[in-house]
């Protein structure tokens, strides 16, 4: 296998953005400086519009704080920020018909660390922007979890009052879901998918940049809700109406934060779909795509179809609150359970949005590190599609005790349990891939195999929850908390770590520290099980979820869990230390340290600015480990080989 | 041009086009799929209020201006035809037809939106007047917001058309904007029939 | 596969099954059972647990064995055998789980149907939830009010849920039954207490500030004692 090491790293001064102008003109140059004055300007304009409308419509009081916060701070200000940083520059010029600058790729690629802090159209830069941002929110969410556990270490109230406690776990979960798991997968895929497809970039690079910049807005919005009067939103990440309608101001920070994060994930998903459909390298048929690409294809379909429903649900809650509409208010003719139906019609698919990309990562890592083809490649891809389709027909399994129409329960139970079948297929196929392989237990493989084992436990507890009679008993207890953590922490987070370690050499051009990587895995693995496994037990025994205080009989277990969770939290320090030091001083990485076959490994580490000098020719399947003479793709310089091979097929 | 460009700047290799549909058309179609689901969530709310709760539609003292809205519907539907005409014109190289078509479409859209606003001020109930008012305003309002977005896109297309952009070979902008406008029209027919007619 | 490795696999599987069974049997997973419904629900719980232990043992056997045996030596750069799939196996692990979940679905549906049916001559009780306390009324006893849910033993009870503000949820772990109380709806819940005693009543749906403390008690009494209490005037 020819591995091309590219000698054209940065040509300083020849490419990259022109240096910003000096003096006051710098204020007009797209970037954080311009954002710093445009955001307040737009905030002012937003407030102005509100006040004008209220004055014109004769509503009193003209200065109505809640609407000003909503329109000024949560909508107009962020738009001003985006405009300031330059996310819209090209489109504005296009819209008013002025000659658009010929594309000189000045917004593409990173030549210095500054290029990560501006609107960049390079999918590799955006991928890294995504990952660092999401890791930041992961740390924030993790710290909140530590506070939750501190409060729960003993029965009775320790550090917080009830409302604050409810805010802590609500923001914890929202950050982890909307600003860590979902976008972290999008970030990994952003870096990897175009490379895997043999494409120079995503289909819509400017849209890609915009979808990244929506994320910090959403995250800061959710975090800053701690600062407003009344405290953070405290109705859980599920924000059930009617409770969420009558909560302090912080709730609209959740409502709007979800909109920004949701818009971001819809845009990225659309971009992935178009890239995967229209930009595959010649010879890359659907049945030759790596499973990570398949996984992101199905995930993106889920995102595009389902996410508008959570947007709708949060709009309704917000309207009920600020406009006094009656979506969920019985007295006015509304229907409270409607919220849950609409919310879960998104949020059940969302659990697959948080898991399918992880399946993709696991498949890549397990196949490459077992030196064997993925077992049952087609069935693996088909079961992704099956999960996609079934995923839309099971939302009401979150509502078995909600008081919805009782006849809905049995059909929903059947579809729910059916999903165990494609999921099982995936697990068994991974095991069969490992079987008789040449297993290399480098850090990514540890995480991937750890993921399979933890995900099995999460899947089995899912069966309990899917069986209605058992769910009636354990719904809304710590059993559910245990379940979501086995699938989201043991599932999504483990695969995210697998992906980060696996592609770290590709992304940074340096190798991470293997010893620390393994230490990180084992600390997390043990800490994780000690923290979350006992939660099953206290759940079935009778401890409800989302409580700051509990019956004394659960005191011992909770103390144990809290101590374990602090150890688990501490394991993250190892990860951070490893990442930071390896990024700066790690040994230079080879182009293909894992001897993988997929395309991203056939270019240098880090890849050249435009990925490929010439679009590669795909000639075979992506996982042909152990097949003599098999190759997945032919890169430039190998014309002759390409032609003979293409002809021989 | 792109190739020469790539030479000069060592730009990206030209991506392989692996499908018959062009990226921008596909992107717009997927975006519309997402938009349909957004309307879907509003229609779900409509379903719960009107079918599950079974409230009167419209409840007693209120009345829906079915006729005015019907005229408005006709206007919007017509604008779809002028939009189509604009696109066909530029495909044949008829710039004047493009400009006239876009301008007419824009004006009709504007009339629709203004009529709608007028209707709001005269209809005699507000969003907080029971679940009926809520659903009426939110569905028509969501659609109105889409008309507004469509109008903005039309405005940009018109400006570009008058500043000499678009040609028989390059009229993607008109095509994509047009798809969105047709979507807005079709969606209105659904909203009109569910909210006003049945 | 060699004979020896099959034996090893089975041994690992049996060990894993033993560990899992110990985890399932040694701690008290379920609180004591105090209603007829609880008995049936517990049956589903143990039925599913049995299936899960079976699946877990297989998965554990295969993965532990692989991790143990197929680990590569540091200098070995060779590839594994290029096995792409095996139709028979793939059909098996589609069909067997499908059968198992079908069994679970059938058992669950039957239990659900039984639990949903009220017995003859049920006692009706209204449950009222509001931020943040519980109250009850007995329409059959002159609308007698109470802050504690008192029920006669061995008589079918139909609880009708009402909420005055937001969504709450009625849960008595010893009864294994749970029902959200939603404003505007009146969902019902069927319980047949079969053990005299006092049990905690817990709100399990986040309902605001005082949610964690929204608890009460259920007292299951002898029918005679219950009748005496219920026909007394006042709370
Ligand atoms: C250090 C690691 C973590 C600890 C100690 C932790 C702890 C907790 C606890 C105690 C709760 C329950 C709060 C309550 O119901 O009263 C909770 C809820 C939750 N956590 Fe975590 N968590 C951790 C990491 C994660 C991760 C990585 C994710 C996502 C992938 C996550 C997602 C969630 C979700 C979705 C909930 C449910 C919140 C709700 O019920 O509204 N957590 N966490
Ligand atoms: Cu679900
Ligand atoms: Cu509660």
PDB file of C-alpha atoms in Angstrom, chain A residues 95-213:
ATOM      1  CA  UNK A  95     -27.709  38.662  -1.924  1.00  0.00           C
ATOM      2  CA  UNK A  96     -27.240  42.278  -2.844  1.00  0.00           C
ATOM      3  CA  UNK A  97     -25.706  41.197  -6.113  1.00  0.00           C
ATOM      4  CA  UNK A  98     -22.317  42.824  -5.706  1.00  0.00           C
ATOM      5  CA  UNK A  99     -19.509  40.926  -7.335  1.00  0.00           C
ATOM      6  CA  UNK A 100     -18.557  38.156  -4.934  1.00  0.00           C
ATOM      7  CA  UNK A 101     -14.863  37.906  -4.277  1.00  0.00           C
ATOM      8  CA  UNK A 102     -13.395  35.157  -6.393  1.00  0.00           C
ATOM      9  CA  UNK A 103     -12.845  32.257  -4.044  1.00  0.00           C
ATOM     10  CA  UNK A 104      -9.185  32.395  -3.093  1.00  0.00           C
ATOM     11  CA  UNK A 105      -9.496  29.859  -0.291  1.00  0.00           C
ATOM     12  CA  UNK A 106      -8.248  32.443   2.147  1.00  0.00           C
ATOM     13  CA  UNK A 107     -10.852  31.265   4.606  1.00  0.00           C
ATOM     14  CA  UNK A 108      -9.648  27.701   4.354  1.00  0.00           C
ATOM     15  CA  UNK A 109      -7.161  25.889   6.497  1.00  0.00           C
ATOM     16  CA  UNK A 110      -5.250  26.803   9.609  1.00  0.00           C
ATOM     17  CA  UNK A 111      -1.783  28.305   9.495  1.00  0.00           C
ATOM     18  CA  UNK A 112      -1.644  29.510  13.062  1.00  0.00           C
ATOM     19  CA  UNK A 113      -3.727  29.091  16.166  1.00  0.00           C
ATOM     20  CA  UNK A 114      -5.545  32.300  15.276  1.00  0.00           C
ATOM     21  CA  UNK A 115      -7.187  30.538  12.372  1.00  0.00           C
ATOM     22  CA  UNK A 116      -9.178  28.453  14.817  1.00  0.00           C
ATOM     23  CA  UNK A 117     -10.818  31.583  16.189  1.00  0.00           C
ATOM     24  CA  UNK A 118     -12.315  32.833  12.948  1.00  0.00           C
ATOM     25  CA  UNK A 119     -14.840  31.641  10.424  1.00  0.00           C
ATOM     26  CA  UNK A 120     -12.927  28.884   8.711  1.00  0.00           C
ATOM     27  CA  UNK A 121     -14.278  26.819   5.863  1.00  0.00           C
ATOM     28  CA  UNK A 122     -11.886  23.886   6.138  1.00  0.00           C
ATOM     29  CA  UNK A 123     -13.761  20.837   7.391  1.00  0.00           C
ATOM     30  CA  UNK A 124     -10.670  19.695   9.285  1.00  0.00           C
ATOM     31  CA  UNK A 125     -10.387  22.984  11.132  1.00  0.00           C
ATOM     32  CA  UNK A 126     -14.105  22.961  11.813  1.00  0.00           C
ATOM     33  CA  UNK A 127     -13.864  19.428  13.117  1.00  0.00           C
ATOM     34  CA  UNK A 128     -11.244  20.489  15.623  1.00  0.00           C
ATOM     35  CA  UNK A 129     -13.194  23.602  16.535  1.00  0.00           C
ATOM     36  CA  UNK A 130     -16.153  21.352  17.235  1.00  0.00           C
ATOM     37  CA  UNK A 131     -14.157  18.932  19.342  1.00  0.00           C
ATOM     38  CA  UNK A 132     -12.459  21.503  21.538  1.00  0.00           C
ATOM     39  CA  UNK A 133     -15.695  23.383  22.083  1.00  0.00           C
ATOM     40  CA  UNK A 134     -17.628  20.264  22.951  1.00  0.00           C
ATOM     41  CA  UNK A 135     -14.920  19.078  25.318  1.00  0.00           C
ATOM     42  CA  UNK A 136     -15.169  22.409  27.060  1.00  0.00           C
ATOM     43  CA  UNK A 137     -18.887  21.898  27.573  1.00  0.00           C
ATOM     44  CA  UNK A 138     -18.253  18.319  28.617  1.00  0.00           C
ATOM     45  CA  UNK A 139     -16.044  19.613  31.405  1.00  0.00           C
ATOM     46  CA  UNK A 140     -18.640  22.172  32.409  1.00  0.00           C
ATOM     47  CA  UNK A 141     -21.363  19.529  32.432  1.00  0.00           C
ATOM     48  CA  UNK A 142     -19.103  17.170  34.333  1.00  0.00           C
ATOM     49  CA  UNK A 143     -18.447  19.739  37.033  1.00  0.00           C
ATOM     50  CA  UNK A 144     -22.180  20.196  37.431  1.00  0.00           C
ATOM     51  CA  UNK A 145     -22.513  16.424  37.835  1.00  0.00           C
ATOM     52  CA  UNK A 146     -19.919  16.575  40.602  1.00  0.00           C
ATOM     53  CA  UNK A 147     -22.028  19.175  42.365  1.00  0.00           C
ATOM     54  CA  UNK A 148     -25.106  16.972  41.941  1.00  0.00           C
ATOM     55  CA  UNK A 149     -23.245  14.058  43.485  1.00  0.00           C
ATOM     56  CA  UNK A 150     -21.928  16.201  46.311  1.00  0.00           C
ATOM     57  CA  UNK A 151     -25.459  17.153  47.246  1.00  0.00           C
ATOM     58  CA  UNK A 152     -26.598  13.550  47.066  1.00  0.00           C
ATOM     59  CA  UNK A 153     -23.766  12.159  49.167  1.00  0.00           C
ATOM     60  CA  UNK A 154     -25.964  12.406  52.243  1.00  0.00           C
ATOM     61  CA  UNK A 155     -29.730  12.502  52.712  1.00  0.00           C
ATOM     62  CA  UNK A 156     -31.124  15.890  53.587  1.00  0.00           C
ATOM     63  CA  UNK A 157     -29.952  19.150  52.128  1.00  0.00           C
ATOM     64  CA  UNK A 158     -26.232  19.867  52.083  1.00  0.00           C
ATOM     65  CA  UNK A 159     -25.109  22.647  49.790  1.00  0.00           C
ATOM     66  CA  UNK A 160     -27.970  23.797  47.608  1.00  0.00           C
ATOM     67  CA  UNK A 161     -31.612  24.640  47.843  1.00  0.00           C
ATOM     68  CA  UNK A 162     -34.082  22.626  45.804  1.00  0.00           C
ATOM     69  CA  UNK A 163     -34.434  25.013  42.900  1.00  0.00           C
ATOM     70  CA  UNK A 164     -30.663  25.260  42.484  1.00  0.00           C
ATOM     71  CA  UNK A 165     -30.321  21.505  42.643  1.00  0.00           C
ATOM     72  CA  UNK A 166     -32.980  21.076  39.976  1.00  0.00           C
ATOM     73  CA  UNK A 167     -31.079  23.596  37.888  1.00  0.00           C
ATOM     74  CA  UNK A 168     -27.817  21.688  38.349  1.00  0.00           C
ATOM     75  CA  UNK A 169     -29.016  18.405  36.927  1.00  0.00           C
ATOM     76  CA  UNK A 170     -31.087  20.096  34.240  1.00  0.00           C
ATOM     77  CA  UNK A 171     -28.126  22.048  32.892  1.00  0.00           C
ATOM     78  CA  UNK A 172     -25.847  19.042  33.367  1.00  0.00           C
ATOM     79  CA  UNK A 173     -28.017  16.860  31.162  1.00  0.00           C
ATOM     80  CA  UNK A 174     -28.742  19.544  28.588  1.00  0.00           C
ATOM     81  CA  UNK A 175     -25.078  20.390  28.136  1.00  0.00           C
ATOM     82  CA  UNK A 176     -24.085  16.751  27.903  1.00  0.00           C
ATOM     83  CA  UNK A 177     -26.735  15.986  25.310  1.00  0.00           C
ATOM     84  CA  UNK A 178     -27.034  19.101  23.187  1.00  0.00           C
ATOM     85  CA  UNK A 179     -23.508  20.438  23.521  1.00  0.00           C
ATOM     86  CA  UNK A 180     -21.395  17.414  24.038  1.00  0.00           C
ATOM     87  CA  UNK A 181     -22.549  14.097  22.638  1.00  0.00           C
ATOM     88  CA  UNK A 182     -24.436  15.273  19.560  1.00  0.00           C
ATOM     89  CA  UNK A 183     -21.935  17.906  18.385  1.00  0.00           C
ATOM     90  CA  UNK A 184     -18.853  15.921  19.395  1.00  0.00           C
ATOM     91  CA  UNK A 185     -19.913  13.196  16.982  1.00  0.00           C
ATOM     92  CA  UNK A 186     -20.588  15.870  14.388  1.00  0.00           C
ATOM     93  CA  UNK A 187     -17.084  17.189  14.986  1.00  0.00           C
ATOM     94  CA  UNK A 188     -15.387  13.826  14.566  1.00  0.00           C
ATOM     95  CA  UNK A 189     -17.410  13.134  11.449  1.00  0.00           C
ATOM     96  CA  UNK A 190     -16.632  16.582  10.122  1.00  0.00           C
ATOM     97  CA  UNK A 191     -12.975  15.814  10.230  1.00  0.00           C
ATOM     98  CA  UNK A 192     -13.185  12.272   8.966  1.00  0.00           C
ATOM     99  CA  UNK A 193     -16.110  11.861   6.573  1.00  0.00           C
ATOM    100  CA  UNK A 194     -14.911  14.023   3.652  1.00  0.00           C
ATOM    101  CA  UNK A 195     -11.523  12.315   3.865  1.00  0.00           C
ATOM    102  CA  UNK A 196     -13.123   8.894   3.921  1.00  0.00           C
ATOM    103  CA  UNK A 197     -15.204   9.766   0.897  1.00  0.00           C
ATOM    104  CA  UNK A 198     -12.284  11.085  -1.087  1.00  0.00           C
ATOM    105  CA  UNK A 199     -13.730  14.587  -1.187  1.00  0.00           C
ATOM    106  CA  UNK A 200     -11.761  17.822  -0.847  1.00  0.00           C
ATOM    107  CA  UNK A 201     -14.208  19.310   1.650  1.00  0.00           C
ATOM    108  CA  UNK A 202     -17.857  19.252   2.649  1.00  0.00           C
ATOM    109  CA  UNK A 203     -20.486  20.194   0.095  1.00  0.00           C
ATOM    110  CA  UNK A 204     -21.248  23.559   1.697  1.00  0.00           C
ATOM    111  CA  UNK A 205     -18.150  24.782   3.534  1.00  0.00           C
ATOM    112  CA  UNK A 206     -19.603  28.133   4.526  1.00  0.00           C
ATOM    113  CA  UNK A 207     -22.722  26.508   5.944  1.00  0.00           C
ATOM    114  CA  UNK A 208     -20.426  24.154   7.799  1.00  0.00           C
ATOM    115  CA  UNK A 209     -18.633  27.092   9.394  1.00  0.00           C
ATOM    116  CA  UNK A 210     -21.923  28.679  10.350  1.00  0.00           C
ATOM    117  CA  UNK A 211     -23.182  25.505  12.005  1.00  0.00           C
ATOM    118  CA  UNK A 212     -20.094  25.412  14.143  1.00  0.00           C
ATOM    119  CA  UNK A 213     -20.459  28.986  15.319  1.00  0.00           C
TER     120      UNK A 213
END
